[in-house]
Amino acid sequence: MPAPSTSPRAHLALGVLATGMLMTVLDGSIVTVAMPAMQNDLGFTPVGLSWVVNAYLIAFGSLLLLAGRLGDLVGRKRMFLAGTGVFTAASLLAGLAASPAVLIAARFLQGVGSAMSSAVGLGILVTLFTEPRERARAIAVFSFTGAAGASLGQVLGGVLTDALAWNWIFFINLPIGVATLLVALRALPADQSLGLKAGADVIGALLVTSGLMAGIYAVVKIEEYGAGSAHTLGFGALALALLAGFLLRQAKAAQPLMPLRILRSRAVAGANAVQMLMVAALFSFQVLVALYLQKVLGYGAAETGLAMLPAALIVGAVSLGASAPLIARFGERNVLLTGIALLVGVLGLLTRVPVHASYATDLLPVMLLAAGFGLALPALTALAMSGAEEADAGLASGLFNTTQQIGMALGVAVLSTLAAARTESLTKAGKPNAEALTGGYHLAFGVGAGLLLLALAVAFTVLRPRVPEDDRQLTMAA
C-alpha cells in the first residue's frame, strides 16, 4: 500500500521523483550550450554534431510508452531505480568520451535511462498522493521541476563549459544520480506489480518502439532533408504503418501491452492532445526566443539565460504557490483554459517584437506572461492522470511523457523550418540579417500562437468540467 500522502516518506519520495525529472529535463537543455566545445574537442562534423541531441531524443521519446507499461508489469519502483542507474552510468561514459561515436552511444543510453525513470514518475506520484489537494500540490512541484530544468540548463551549461570543460555537464549527474538512487531505495514504496503475464506483448512492444523511433527520426531530420523529401515522407509513412499495426495488435491481443481502454477516457485522450499542441507551440518560446536574444540582440549565452530567468521564476511561483489552490477551487479545466489563454498572449506579443528591442518594455512582459505555463501544466497533468485506473498509472504516465516528446520534436522541426525559410526569403529580398531573422521568428511565433488557440479549442470542447473539491464537499455535506 502507498504511504499516506501526509507522511514525511511520501514527501521525501516526491523529492526523489522531482529530482529525477530535473535531471532528465536539465540534460536535454544543458547539452545545447556546450555543443560548440564538443565539436572542437572531438572533431564532430556539423551533421554528426546534431546526433548529440538526436540520439537522446530518439531513445527517450520512443521508449517512454514501453517503459511506462513495463513499470506497471514489473514494478514502478524497480523501473525508476533501473532507469536512474542506467542514466547515471551513461553520464559517466559521456563525460569520459574521447570520440564522437562513444559520445553518441552514451547519449542514446542516457535517453534509455531517462525514459525508464521518467515514464513511471507520475504513476508513482498519483498512487502516493491520493487526496485531491495533496495530489494537486505534488503535481505542481513535479511540473515546476520540469519547467525550471529547461531554463536552469541553459545557464548551468554555459557556466560549467566556460569555467571547467564540456565534460562536466555530464559529470555533474554522477553525485545527483547516486544520491537519488540511495534515497529512492528507502523513500519509494514497493508497489504491487501486475507481472509480465498481464501484458507481455513482445510483438506490440517491437511495433510501438520501432514506429516511434522511425517517426521521431523523420521529424528531427526535417530541417536537414526538407518536409517534402523522400527521406521524410518515407520514414513518416513507415512510422504510421508501424503504429497502425501496433493499434490493431492491441485491439486483438489477449494480453495487450497498451490496453486501448485508456484512450476511451476523454480526460486522458484530450489532455494528451492538448499537451502535444501546447508543447509544440512553446518550443518557439523556449528556443527561438533564446536565438533571437543571441543572434538579433547580441546577447551572450549567460546573458540569455539570465534574460529568460524571470520566466522560470514566475512559472515556479505560480506552479508552487497558486496552481494547487486554484485547481481545488475552480477545477483543472478552468485553470488550464486560463493558462493557455495567457500563453497565447506570450506568443502574440512576440509576433511584434522589434529588431532593436528594449528588454524592459518588449521582453519582460512576455517573460511575466509565461506564468500561464505554471497554471496550464499542473492542471493538464492532473487531467491526464485522473482518467487512468491505478493499474494503468505507469502506462498513463508514459503516454503523457510520450506526447510531450512528440510535441517537442514537431515544434523543433516545423517551427524552426518555417523560421529558416522565412528568413531566407527575406534575405533574398534584400533585408538586413537582423531584420530577416526577426521576420522568420515572427512567423514561427504566429504559427505557435495558432497551435495554442487550437489547444484552447480542444481543451474547451473535449475536456469536461470537473466539480472543484470544495464544491464536492459542500454537496456531500448538504
Tab-separated table of C-alpha atoms in Angstrom:
chain	number	residue	atom	x	y	z
A	1	MET	CA	0.000	0.000	0.000
A	2	PRO	CA	1.263	3.516	-0.713
A	3	ALA	CA	2.350	5.662	2.182
A	4	PRO	CA	-0.173	8.232	3.387
A	5	SER	CA	0.009	11.428	1.427
A	6	THR	CA	0.807	13.484	4.545
A	7	SER	CA	3.689	11.259	5.705
A	8	PRO	CA	7.287	12.518	5.588
A	9	ARG	CA	8.155	9.448	3.495
A	10	ALA	CA	5.691	10.462	0.784
A	11	HIS	CA	7.145	13.941	0.593
A	12	LEU	CA	10.670	12.519	0.503
A	13	ALA	CA	9.545	10.298	-2.355
A	14	LEU	CA	8.194	13.386	-4.136
A	15	GLY	CA	11.620	14.984	-3.766
A	16	VAL	CA	13.227	11.910	-5.345
A	17	LEU	CA	10.798	11.897	-8.272
A	18	ALA	CA	11.217	15.643	-8.816
A	19	THR	CA	14.996	15.268	-8.777
A	20	GLY	CA	14.760	12.511	-11.381
A	21	MET	CA	12.615	14.762	-13.570
A	22	LEU	CA	15.024	17.657	-13.066
A	23	MET	CA	17.985	15.553	-14.238
A	24	THR	CA	16.099	14.449	-17.344
A	25	VAL	CA	14.982	17.931	-18.384
A	26	LEU	CA	18.260	19.550	-17.380
A	27	ASP	CA	20.170	17.089	-19.533
A	28	GLY	CA	18.052	17.957	-22.552
A	29	SER	CA	18.861	21.685	-22.404
A	30	ILE	CA	22.334	21.774	-20.850
A	31	VAL	CA	23.893	19.994	-23.831
A	32	THR	CA	22.919	22.601	-26.424
A	33	VAL	CA	25.140	25.303	-24.894
A	34	ALA	CA	28.199	23.016	-24.815
A	35	MET	CA	27.896	21.629	-28.349
A	36	PRO	CA	30.438	24.015	-29.966
A	37	ALA	CA	33.062	22.936	-27.393
A	38	MET	CA	32.272	19.261	-28.066
A	39	GLN	CA	32.708	19.844	-31.795
A	40	ASN	CA	36.118	21.451	-31.316
A	41	ASP	CA	37.435	18.803	-28.911
A	42	LEU	CA	36.108	15.633	-30.566
A	43	GLY	CA	36.119	16.674	-34.228
A	44	PHE	CA	32.402	16.358	-34.940
A	45	THR	CA	31.142	17.197	-38.414
A	46	PRO	CA	28.172	19.613	-38.444
A	47	VAL	CA	25.804	16.751	-39.308
A	48	GLY	CA	27.394	14.435	-36.759
A	49	LEU	CA	27.085	17.056	-34.031
A	50	SER	CA	23.292	17.051	-34.362
A	51	TRP	CA	23.296	13.430	-33.210
A	52	VAL	CA	24.426	14.508	-29.747
A	53	VAL	CA	20.842	15.748	-29.398
A	54	ASN	CA	19.074	13.380	-31.810
A	55	ALA	CA	20.411	10.151	-30.254
A	56	TYR	CA	18.988	11.180	-26.890
A	57	LEU	CA	15.645	12.338	-28.285
A	58	ILE	CA	15.084	9.190	-30.356
A	59	ALA	CA	15.823	6.813	-27.465
A	60	PHE	CA	13.897	8.872	-24.920
A	61	GLY	CA	10.808	9.578	-26.995
A	62	SER	CA	10.434	6.101	-28.469
A	63	LEU	CA	10.813	4.130	-25.221
A	64	LEU	CA	8.570	6.140	-22.873
A	65	LEU	CA	5.358	4.291	-23.661
A	66	LEU	CA	7.012	0.877	-23.406
A	67	ALA	CA	8.816	1.814	-20.180
A	68	GLY	CA	5.599	3.104	-18.641
A	69	ARG	CA	3.758	-0.137	-19.299
A	70	LEU	CA	6.695	-2.269	-18.175
A	71	GLY	CA	6.680	-0.271	-14.952
A	72	ASP	CA	3.094	-1.415	-14.345
A	73	LEU	CA	4.088	-5.005	-15.096
A	74	VAL	CA	7.408	-5.397	-13.235
A	75	GLY	CA	7.052	-2.627	-10.644
A	76	ARG	CA	7.345	1.147	-10.991
A	77	LYS	CA	9.936	1.427	-8.233
A	78	ARG	CA	12.138	-1.155	-9.966
A	79	MET	CA	11.797	0.684	-13.267
A	80	PHE	CA	12.665	4.054	-11.695
A	81	LEU	CA	15.745	2.631	-9.954
A	82	ALA	CA	16.941	0.820	-13.064
A	83	GLY	CA	16.438	3.890	-15.235
A	84	THR	CA	18.282	6.185	-12.817
A	85	GLY	CA	21.151	3.691	-12.685
A	86	VAL	CA	21.401	3.469	-16.484
A	87	PHE	CA	21.253	7.267	-16.826
A	88	THR	CA	23.981	7.802	-14.209
A	89	ALA	CA	26.305	5.205	-15.753
A	90	ALA	CA	25.709	6.637	-19.234
A	91	SER	CA	26.543	10.139	-17.910
A	92	LEU	CA	29.934	8.848	-16.745
A	93	LEU	CA	30.532	7.295	-20.168
A	94	ALA	CA	29.556	10.561	-21.890
A	95	GLY	CA	31.902	12.608	-19.715
A	96	LEU	CA	34.798	10.253	-20.488
A	97	ALA	CA	34.037	10.063	-24.229
A	98	ALA	CA	37.092	10.633	-26.430
A	99	SER	CA	35.401	10.161	-29.799
A	100	PRO	CA	32.116	11.181	-31.456
A	101	ALA	CA	30.923	7.550	-31.651
A	102	VAL	CA	31.319	6.980	-27.907
A	103	LEU	CA	29.565	10.239	-27.016
A	104	ILE	CA	26.628	9.495	-29.337
A	105	ALA	CA	26.304	5.966	-27.888
A	106	ALA	CA	26.386	7.383	-24.359
A	107	ARG	CA	23.711	9.935	-25.248
A	108	PHE	CA	21.500	7.131	-26.605
A	109	LEU	CA	21.942	5.229	-23.323
A	110	GLN	CA	21.123	8.410	-21.383
A	111	GLY	CA	17.881	8.588	-23.362
A	112	VAL	CA	17.105	4.961	-22.467
A	113	GLY	CA	17.698	5.608	-18.765
A	114	SER	CA	15.678	8.822	-18.811
A	115	ALA	CA	12.754	7.057	-20.479
A	116	MET	CA	12.786	4.286	-17.871
A	117	SER	CA	12.790	6.640	-14.874
A	118	SER	CA	10.601	9.494	-16.091
A	119	ALA	CA	7.952	7.220	-17.663
A	120	VAL	CA	6.852	5.945	-14.253
A	121	GLY	CA	7.369	9.111	-12.197
A	122	LEU	CA	3.811	10.386	-12.474
A	123	GLY	CA	2.469	6.865	-11.980
A	124	ILE	CA	4.256	6.616	-8.634
A	125	LEU	CA	3.193	10.132	-7.663
A	126	VAL	CA	-0.547	9.657	-8.182
A	127	THR	CA	-0.572	6.432	-6.162
A	128	LEU	CA	1.344	8.124	-3.325
A	129	PHE	CA	-0.829	11.242	-3.143
A	130	THR	CA	-4.475	10.229	-3.258
A	131	GLU	CA	-6.138	13.224	-1.568
A	132	PRO	CA	-7.018	15.797	-4.289
A	133	ARG	CA	-5.429	18.853	-2.657
A	134	GLU	CA	-2.228	16.991	-1.780
A	135	ARG	CA	-2.079	15.481	-5.262
A	136	ALA	CA	-2.502	18.914	-6.860
A	137	ARG	CA	0.373	20.300	-4.779
A	138	ALA	CA	2.580	17.305	-5.596
A	139	ILE	CA	1.870	17.613	-9.321
A	140	ALA	CA	2.651	21.340	-9.114
A	141	VAL	CA	6.077	20.574	-7.607
A	142	PHE	CA	6.724	17.875	-10.207
A	143	SER	CA	5.688	20.194	-13.047
A	144	PHE	CA	7.814	23.053	-11.742
A	145	THR	CA	10.985	20.956	-11.749
A	146	GLY	CA	10.421	20.205	-15.421
A	147	ALA	CA	9.921	23.866	-16.308
A	148	ALA	CA	12.831	25.010	-14.132
A	149	GLY	CA	15.194	22.408	-15.560
A	150	ALA	CA	14.918	23.775	-19.098
A	151	SER	CA	15.832	27.322	-18.007
A	152	LEU	CA	18.479	26.237	-15.500
A	153	GLY	CA	20.148	24.037	-18.104
A	154	GLN	CA	20.988	26.926	-20.402
A	155	VAL	CA	22.615	28.929	-17.600
A	156	LEU	CA	24.384	25.968	-15.965
A	157	GLY	CA	25.644	24.605	-19.290
A	158	GLY	CA	27.333	27.891	-20.141
A	159	VAL	CA	28.887	28.278	-16.678
A	160	LEU	CA	30.273	24.715	-16.495
A	161	THR	CA	31.610	24.773	-20.047
A	162	ASP	CA	33.310	28.139	-19.605
A	163	ALA	CA	34.650	27.517	-16.087
A	164	LEU	CA	35.677	23.850	-16.442
A	165	ALA	CA	35.032	21.871	-19.652
A	166	TRP	CA	32.089	20.387	-21.551
A	167	ASN	CA	32.672	17.009	-19.849
A	168	TRP	CA	31.410	18.457	-16.579
A	169	ILE	CA	27.881	18.901	-17.878
A	170	PHE	CA	27.755	15.088	-17.688
A	171	PHE	CA	29.922	14.540	-14.602
A	172	ILE	CA	27.562	16.716	-12.548
A	173	ASN	CA	24.919	13.994	-12.953
A	174	LEU	CA	27.037	11.437	-11.040
A	175	PRO	CA	26.614	12.670	-7.445
A	176	ILE	CA	22.988	13.624	-8.101
A	177	GLY	CA	22.218	10.240	-9.649
A	178	VAL	CA	23.903	8.239	-6.867
A	179	ALA	CA	22.163	10.280	-4.153
A	180	THR	CA	18.812	9.839	-5.916
A	181	LEU	CA	19.302	6.061	-6.034
A	182	LEU	CA	20.217	5.819	-2.347
A	183	VAL	CA	17.261	7.912	-1.195
A	184	ALA	CA	14.845	6.238	-3.632
A	185	LEU	CA	15.640	2.797	-2.222
A	186	ARG	CA	14.185	3.878	1.129
A	187	ALA	CA	11.660	6.538	0.135
A	188	LEU	CA	9.774	4.962	-2.754
A	189	PRO	CA	7.145	2.425	-1.668
A	190	ALA	CA	7.302	-1.109	-3.026
A	191	ASP	CA	4.364	-1.329	-5.427
A	192	GLN	CA	2.490	-4.497	-6.324
A	193	SER	CA	3.300	-5.257	-9.947
A	194	LEU	CA	0.889	-6.942	-12.345
A	195	GLY	CA	3.505	-9.391	-13.620
A	196	LEU	CA	4.727	-9.802	-17.194
A	197	LYS	CA	1.939	-12.289	-17.910
A	198	ALA	CA	-0.554	-9.419	-17.617
A	199	GLY	CA	0.772	-7.765	-20.762
A	200	ALA	CA	3.941	-9.315	-22.142
A	201	ASP	CA	3.116	-8.460	-25.754
A	202	VAL	CA	6.532	-8.703	-27.413
A	203	ILE	CA	5.200	-8.056	-30.929
A	204	GLY	CA	3.320	-4.979	-29.732
A	205	ALA	CA	6.447	-3.714	-27.962
A	206	LEU	CA	8.510	-4.065	-31.148
A	207	LEU	CA	5.847	-2.322	-33.241
A	208	VAL	CA	5.366	0.704	-30.961
A	209	THR	CA	9.069	1.203	-30.225
A	210	SER	CA	10.181	0.926	-33.856
A	211	GLY	CA	7.230	3.071	-35.001
A	212	LEU	CA	8.054	5.859	-32.554
A	213	MET	CA	11.751	5.657	-33.424
A	214	ALA	CA	11.015	5.988	-37.145
A	215	GLY	CA	8.606	8.861	-36.559
A	216	ILE	CA	10.887	10.850	-34.263
A	217	TYR	CA	13.842	10.252	-36.608
A	218	ALA	CA	11.805	11.580	-39.534
A	219	VAL	CA	10.797	14.674	-37.577
A	220	VAL	CA	14.231	15.582	-36.207
A	221	LYS	CA	15.753	15.340	-39.716
A	222	ILE	CA	13.146	17.551	-41.435
A	223	GLU	CA	15.390	20.603	-41.204
A	224	GLU	CA	18.185	18.712	-42.999
A	225	TYR	CA	16.167	16.928	-45.697
A	226	GLY	CA	13.003	19.042	-46.015
A	227	ALA	CA	9.377	18.247	-45.170
A	228	GLY	CA	8.514	17.012	-48.665
A	229	SER	CA	11.641	14.926	-49.254
A	230	ALA	CA	11.578	11.209	-49.960
A	231	HIS	CA	13.548	10.684	-46.741
A	232	THR	CA	10.964	12.436	-44.546
A	233	LEU	CA	7.912	11.021	-46.318
A	234	GLY	CA	9.376	7.518	-46.379
A	235	PHE	CA	10.200	7.351	-42.690
A	236	GLY	CA	6.930	9.122	-41.850
A	237	ALA	CA	4.949	6.516	-43.790
A	238	LEU	CA	6.908	3.706	-42.129
A	239	ALA	CA	6.172	5.171	-38.699
A	240	LEU	CA	2.445	5.474	-39.429
A	241	ALA	CA	2.300	1.900	-40.726
A	242	LEU	CA	4.087	0.517	-37.662
A	243	LEU	CA	1.938	2.491	-35.215
A	244	ALA	CA	-1.246	1.479	-37.048
A	245	GLY	CA	-0.082	-2.123	-36.782
A	246	PHE	CA	0.501	-1.600	-33.067
A	247	LEU	CA	-3.043	-0.315	-32.518
A	248	LEU	CA	-4.519	-3.237	-34.462
A	249	ARG	CA	-2.393	-5.615	-32.427
A	250	GLN	CA	-3.586	-4.049	-29.140
A	251	ALA	CA	-7.226	-4.364	-30.208
A	252	LYS	CA	-6.851	-8.104	-30.819
A	253	ALA	CA	-4.130	-9.261	-28.408
A	254	ALA	CA	-5.233	-11.310	-25.428
A	255	GLN	CA	-2.615	-9.554	-23.260
A	256	PRO	CA	-2.072	-6.139	-24.865
A	257	LEU	CA	0.914	-4.017	-23.969
A	258	MET	CA	-1.318	-0.926	-24.026
A	259	PRO	CA	-4.965	-1.716	-23.259
A	260	LEU	CA	-6.940	0.596	-25.547
A	261	ARG	CA	-9.408	1.285	-22.756
A	262	ILE	CA	-7.051	4.026	-21.600
A	263	LEU	CA	-7.773	6.017	-24.777
A	264	ARG	CA	-11.528	5.828	-24.186
A	265	SER	CA	-11.142	8.277	-21.311
A	266	ARG	CA	-11.920	11.797	-22.544
A	267	ALA	CA	-9.606	13.201	-19.862
A	268	VAL	CA	-6.639	11.058	-20.942
A	269	ALA	CA	-7.139	11.462	-24.702
A	270	GLY	CA	-7.995	15.164	-24.516
A	271	ALA	CA	-5.162	16.079	-22.153
A	272	ASN	CA	-2.595	14.315	-24.307
A	273	ALA	CA	-3.860	16.051	-27.464
A	274	VAL	CA	-3.750	19.448	-25.735
A	275	GLN	CA	-0.255	18.775	-24.439
A	276	MET	CA	1.094	17.853	-27.875
A	277	LEU	CA	-0.197	21.124	-29.346
A	278	MET	CA	0.908	23.217	-26.377
A	279	VAL	CA	4.447	21.828	-26.219
A	280	ALA	CA	4.896	22.171	-29.986
A	281	ALA	CA	3.865	25.829	-29.752
A	282	LEU	CA	6.013	26.622	-26.741
A	283	PHE	CA	9.163	25.404	-28.468
A	284	SER	CA	9.067	28.794	-30.182
A	285	PHE	CA	9.288	30.454	-26.765
A	286	GLN	CA	11.860	28.182	-25.144
A	287	VAL	CA	14.310	28.015	-28.065
A	288	LEU	CA	13.559	30.695	-30.639
A	289	VAL	CA	13.472	33.481	-28.044
A	290	ALA	CA	16.963	32.408	-26.971
A	291	LEU	CA	18.112	32.500	-30.600
A	292	TYR	CA	16.533	35.938	-31.063
A	293	LEU	CA	18.331	37.261	-27.986
A	294	GLN	CA	21.697	35.977	-29.223
A	295	LYS	CA	21.511	36.399	-32.995
A	296	VAL	CA	19.483	39.623	-33.184
A	297	LEU	CA	20.138	41.449	-29.912
A	298	GLY	CA	23.716	40.150	-29.479
A	299	TYR	CA	23.339	38.596	-26.010
A	300	GLY	CA	25.899	36.052	-24.823
A	301	ALA	CA	24.999	32.578	-23.525
A	302	ALA	CA	24.983	33.602	-19.857
A	303	GLU	CA	23.116	36.856	-20.606
A	304	THR	CA	20.486	34.860	-22.500
A	305	GLY	CA	19.947	32.537	-19.567
A	306	LEU	CA	19.613	35.467	-17.177
A	307	ALA	CA	17.231	37.275	-19.558
A	308	MET	CA	14.930	34.253	-19.526
A	309	LEU	CA	15.252	33.719	-15.777
A	310	PRO	CA	12.156	35.831	-14.897
A	311	ALA	CA	10.055	33.377	-16.902
A	312	ALA	CA	11.397	30.446	-14.870
A	313	LEU	CA	10.849	32.325	-11.611
A	314	ILE	CA	7.266	33.318	-12.411
A	315	VAL	CA	6.453	29.793	-13.612
A	316	GLY	CA	7.870	28.430	-10.363
A	317	ALA	CA	5.978	30.902	-8.199
A	318	VAL	CA	2.667	30.157	-9.920
A	319	SER	CA	3.209	26.385	-10.043
A	320	LEU	CA	4.168	26.065	-6.396
A	321	GLY	CA	2.104	28.836	-4.844
A	322	ALA	CA	-1.056	29.325	-6.867
A	323	SER	CA	-1.884	26.360	-9.100
A	324	ALA	CA	-2.958	23.863	-6.415
A	325	PRO	CA	-5.438	26.160	-4.579
A	326	LEU	CA	-6.794	27.459	-7.890
A	327	ILE	CA	-7.318	23.914	-9.172
A	328	ALA	CA	-9.033	22.949	-5.918
A	329	ARG	CA	-11.324	25.994	-6.148
A	330	PHE	CA	-12.085	26.241	-9.859
A	331	GLY	CA	-11.238	22.804	-11.278
A	332	GLU	CA	-8.453	21.623	-13.595
A	333	ARG	CA	-10.242	22.544	-16.839
A	334	ASN	CA	-10.832	26.194	-15.915
A	335	VAL	CA	-7.268	26.666	-14.700
A	336	LEU	CA	-5.962	25.018	-17.868
A	337	LEU	CA	-8.015	27.308	-20.116
A	338	THR	CA	-6.764	30.376	-18.240
A	339	GLY	CA	-3.159	29.227	-18.511
A	340	ILE	CA	-3.372	28.580	-22.258
A	341	ALA	CA	-5.018	31.987	-22.800
A	342	LEU	CA	-2.043	33.666	-21.085
A	343	LEU	CA	0.359	31.680	-23.277
A	344	VAL	CA	-1.472	32.869	-26.392
A	345	GLY	CA	-0.680	36.366	-25.137
A	346	VAL	CA	3.012	35.419	-24.822
A	347	LEU	CA	3.363	34.373	-28.448
A	348	GLY	CA	1.048	37.134	-29.635
A	349	LEU	CA	3.358	39.761	-28.135
A	350	LEU	CA	6.405	38.033	-29.614
A	351	THR	CA	4.994	38.373	-33.147
A	352	ARG	CA	5.530	42.129	-32.735
A	353	VAL	CA	8.969	42.118	-31.077
A	354	PRO	CA	11.230	44.615	-32.932
A	355	VAL	CA	14.771	44.281	-34.248
A	356	HIS	CA	16.028	46.828	-31.719
A	357	ALA	CA	14.090	45.688	-28.674
A	358	SER	CA	14.170	47.063	-25.161
A	359	TYR	CA	14.233	44.268	-22.620
A	360	ALA	CA	12.146	46.147	-20.058
A	361	THR	CA	9.312	47.122	-22.399
A	362	ASP	CA	9.382	44.473	-25.160
A	363	LEU	CA	10.562	41.279	-23.467
A	364	LEU	CA	9.963	41.449	-19.710
A	365	PRO	CA	6.126	41.496	-20.133
A	366	VAL	CA	6.480	38.362	-22.263
A	367	MET	CA	8.518	36.643	-19.543
A	368	LEU	CA	5.898	37.514	-16.918
A	369	LEU	CA	3.000	36.213	-19.014
A	370	ALA	CA	4.807	32.854	-19.034
A	371	ALA	CA	3.007	32.414	-15.701
A	372	GLY	CA	0.389	30.726	-17.885
A	373	PHE	CA	2.665	27.712	-18.149
A	374	GLY	CA	2.691	27.441	-14.355
A	375	LEU	CA	-1.107	27.218	-14.451
A	376	ALA	CA	-1.535	25.055	-17.532
A	377	LEU	CA	0.963	22.244	-16.955
A	378	PRO	CA	-0.104	21.137	-13.442
A	379	ALA	CA	-3.785	21.263	-14.472
A	380	LEU	CA	-3.081	19.341	-17.658
A	381	THR	CA	-1.021	16.731	-15.807
A	382	ALA	CA	-3.800	16.216	-13.251
A	383	LEU	CA	-6.363	15.756	-16.042
A	384	ALA	CA	-4.179	13.276	-17.929
A	385	MET	CA	-3.675	11.107	-14.849
A	386	SER	CA	-7.222	11.422	-13.474
A	387	GLY	CA	-8.748	9.278	-16.209
A	388	ALA	CA	-6.433	6.287	-15.710
A	389	GLU	CA	-7.082	3.328	-13.422
A	390	GLU	CA	-4.423	2.610	-10.788
A	391	ALA	CA	-3.276	-0.489	-12.674
A	392	ASP	CA	-2.577	1.699	-15.722
A	393	ALA	CA	-0.885	4.587	-13.884
A	394	GLY	CA	2.541	3.804	-15.319
A	395	LEU	CA	1.122	3.493	-18.822
A	396	ALA	CA	-0.739	6.805	-18.487
A	397	SER	CA	2.442	8.449	-17.218
A	398	GLY	CA	4.460	7.039	-20.121
A	399	LEU	CA	1.813	8.125	-22.637
A	400	PHE	CA	1.765	11.664	-21.224
A	401	ASN	CA	5.542	11.914	-21.470
A	402	THR	CA	5.493	10.428	-24.978
A	403	THR	CA	3.076	13.025	-26.333
A	404	GLN	CA	5.244	15.702	-24.705
A	405	GLN	CA	8.311	14.475	-26.591
A	406	ILE	CA	6.411	14.127	-29.880
A	407	GLY	CA	5.085	17.661	-29.475
A	408	MET	CA	8.579	18.945	-28.754
A	409	ALA	CA	10.028	17.174	-31.791
A	410	LEU	CA	7.256	18.521	-34.022
A	411	GLY	CA	7.786	22.019	-32.660
A	412	VAL	CA	11.526	21.831	-33.327
A	413	ALA	CA	11.031	20.543	-36.862
A	414	VAL	CA	8.088	22.623	-38.051
A	415	LEU	CA	8.670	25.995	-36.395
A	416	SER	CA	12.424	26.104	-36.944
A	417	THR	CA	11.944	25.119	-40.600
A	418	LEU	CA	9.313	27.821	-41.119
A	419	ALA	CA	11.510	30.424	-39.430
A	420	ALA	CA	14.522	29.459	-41.543
A	421	ALA	CA	12.520	29.530	-44.787
A	422	ARG	CA	11.057	32.953	-43.988
A	423	THR	CA	14.483	34.308	-43.058
A	424	GLU	CA	15.960	33.027	-46.320
A	425	SER	CA	13.133	34.623	-48.301
A	426	LEU	CA	13.623	37.993	-46.589
A	427	THR	CA	17.389	37.808	-47.070
A	428	LYS	CA	16.952	37.220	-50.808
A	429	ALA	CA	14.610	40.225	-50.881
A	430	GLY	CA	17.480	42.393	-49.610
A	431	LYS	CA	16.563	42.704	-45.932
A	432	PRO	CA	19.428	43.095	-43.414
A	433	ASN	CA	20.371	39.947	-41.498
A	434	ALA	CA	18.862	41.010	-38.173
A	435	GLU	CA	15.613	42.065	-39.816
A	436	ALA	CA	15.404	38.836	-41.833
A	437	LEU	CA	15.998	36.732	-38.708
A	438	THR	CA	13.359	38.658	-36.781
A	439	GLY	CA	10.860	38.178	-39.609
A	440	GLY	CA	11.483	34.433	-39.512
A	441	TYR	CA	10.947	34.326	-35.767
A	442	HIS	CA	7.751	36.389	-36.128
A	443	LEU	CA	6.311	33.725	-38.450
A	444	ALA	CA	7.205	30.919	-36.025
A	445	PHE	CA	5.678	32.821	-33.094
A	446	GLY	CA	2.495	33.401	-35.107
A	447	VAL	CA	2.170	29.712	-36.008
A	448	GLY	CA	2.835	28.822	-32.366
A	449	ALA	CA	0.029	31.152	-31.280
A	450	GLY	CA	-2.264	29.383	-33.752
A	451	LEU	CA	-1.349	25.998	-32.245
A	452	LEU	CA	-2.178	27.342	-28.780
A	453	LEU	CA	-5.563	28.581	-29.980
A	454	LEU	CA	-6.234	25.091	-31.325
A	455	ALA	CA	-5.175	23.627	-27.958
A	456	LEU	CA	-7.582	26.043	-26.266
A	457	ALA	CA	-10.420	24.872	-28.519
A	458	VAL	CA	-9.665	21.180	-27.852
A	459	ALA	CA	-9.494	21.766	-24.097
A	460	PHE	CA	-12.786	23.660	-24.125
A	461	THR	CA	-14.707	21.102	-26.202
A	462	VAL	CA	-13.184	17.742	-25.233
A	463	LEU	CA	-12.243	18.091	-21.570
A	464	ARG	CA	-15.362	18.006	-19.450
A	465	PRO	CA	-15.629	20.332	-16.445
A	466	ARG	CA	-14.875	18.644	-13.134
A	467	VAL	CA	-16.513	19.830	-9.934
A	468	PRO	CA	-13.918	21.522	-7.700
A	469	GLU	CA	-13.105	19.727	-4.445
A	470	ASP	CA	-14.611	22.436	-2.230
A	471	ASP	CA	-17.919	22.235	-4.109
A	472	ARG	CA	-17.915	18.432	-3.870
A	473	GLN	CA	-17.502	18.611	-0.123
A	474	LEU	CA	-20.346	21.148	0.177
A	475	THR	CA	-22.615	18.952	-1.937
A	476	MET	CA	-21.836	15.884	0.195
A	477	ALA	CA	-22.449	17.868	3.381
A	478	ALA	CA	-25.834	19.036	2.104
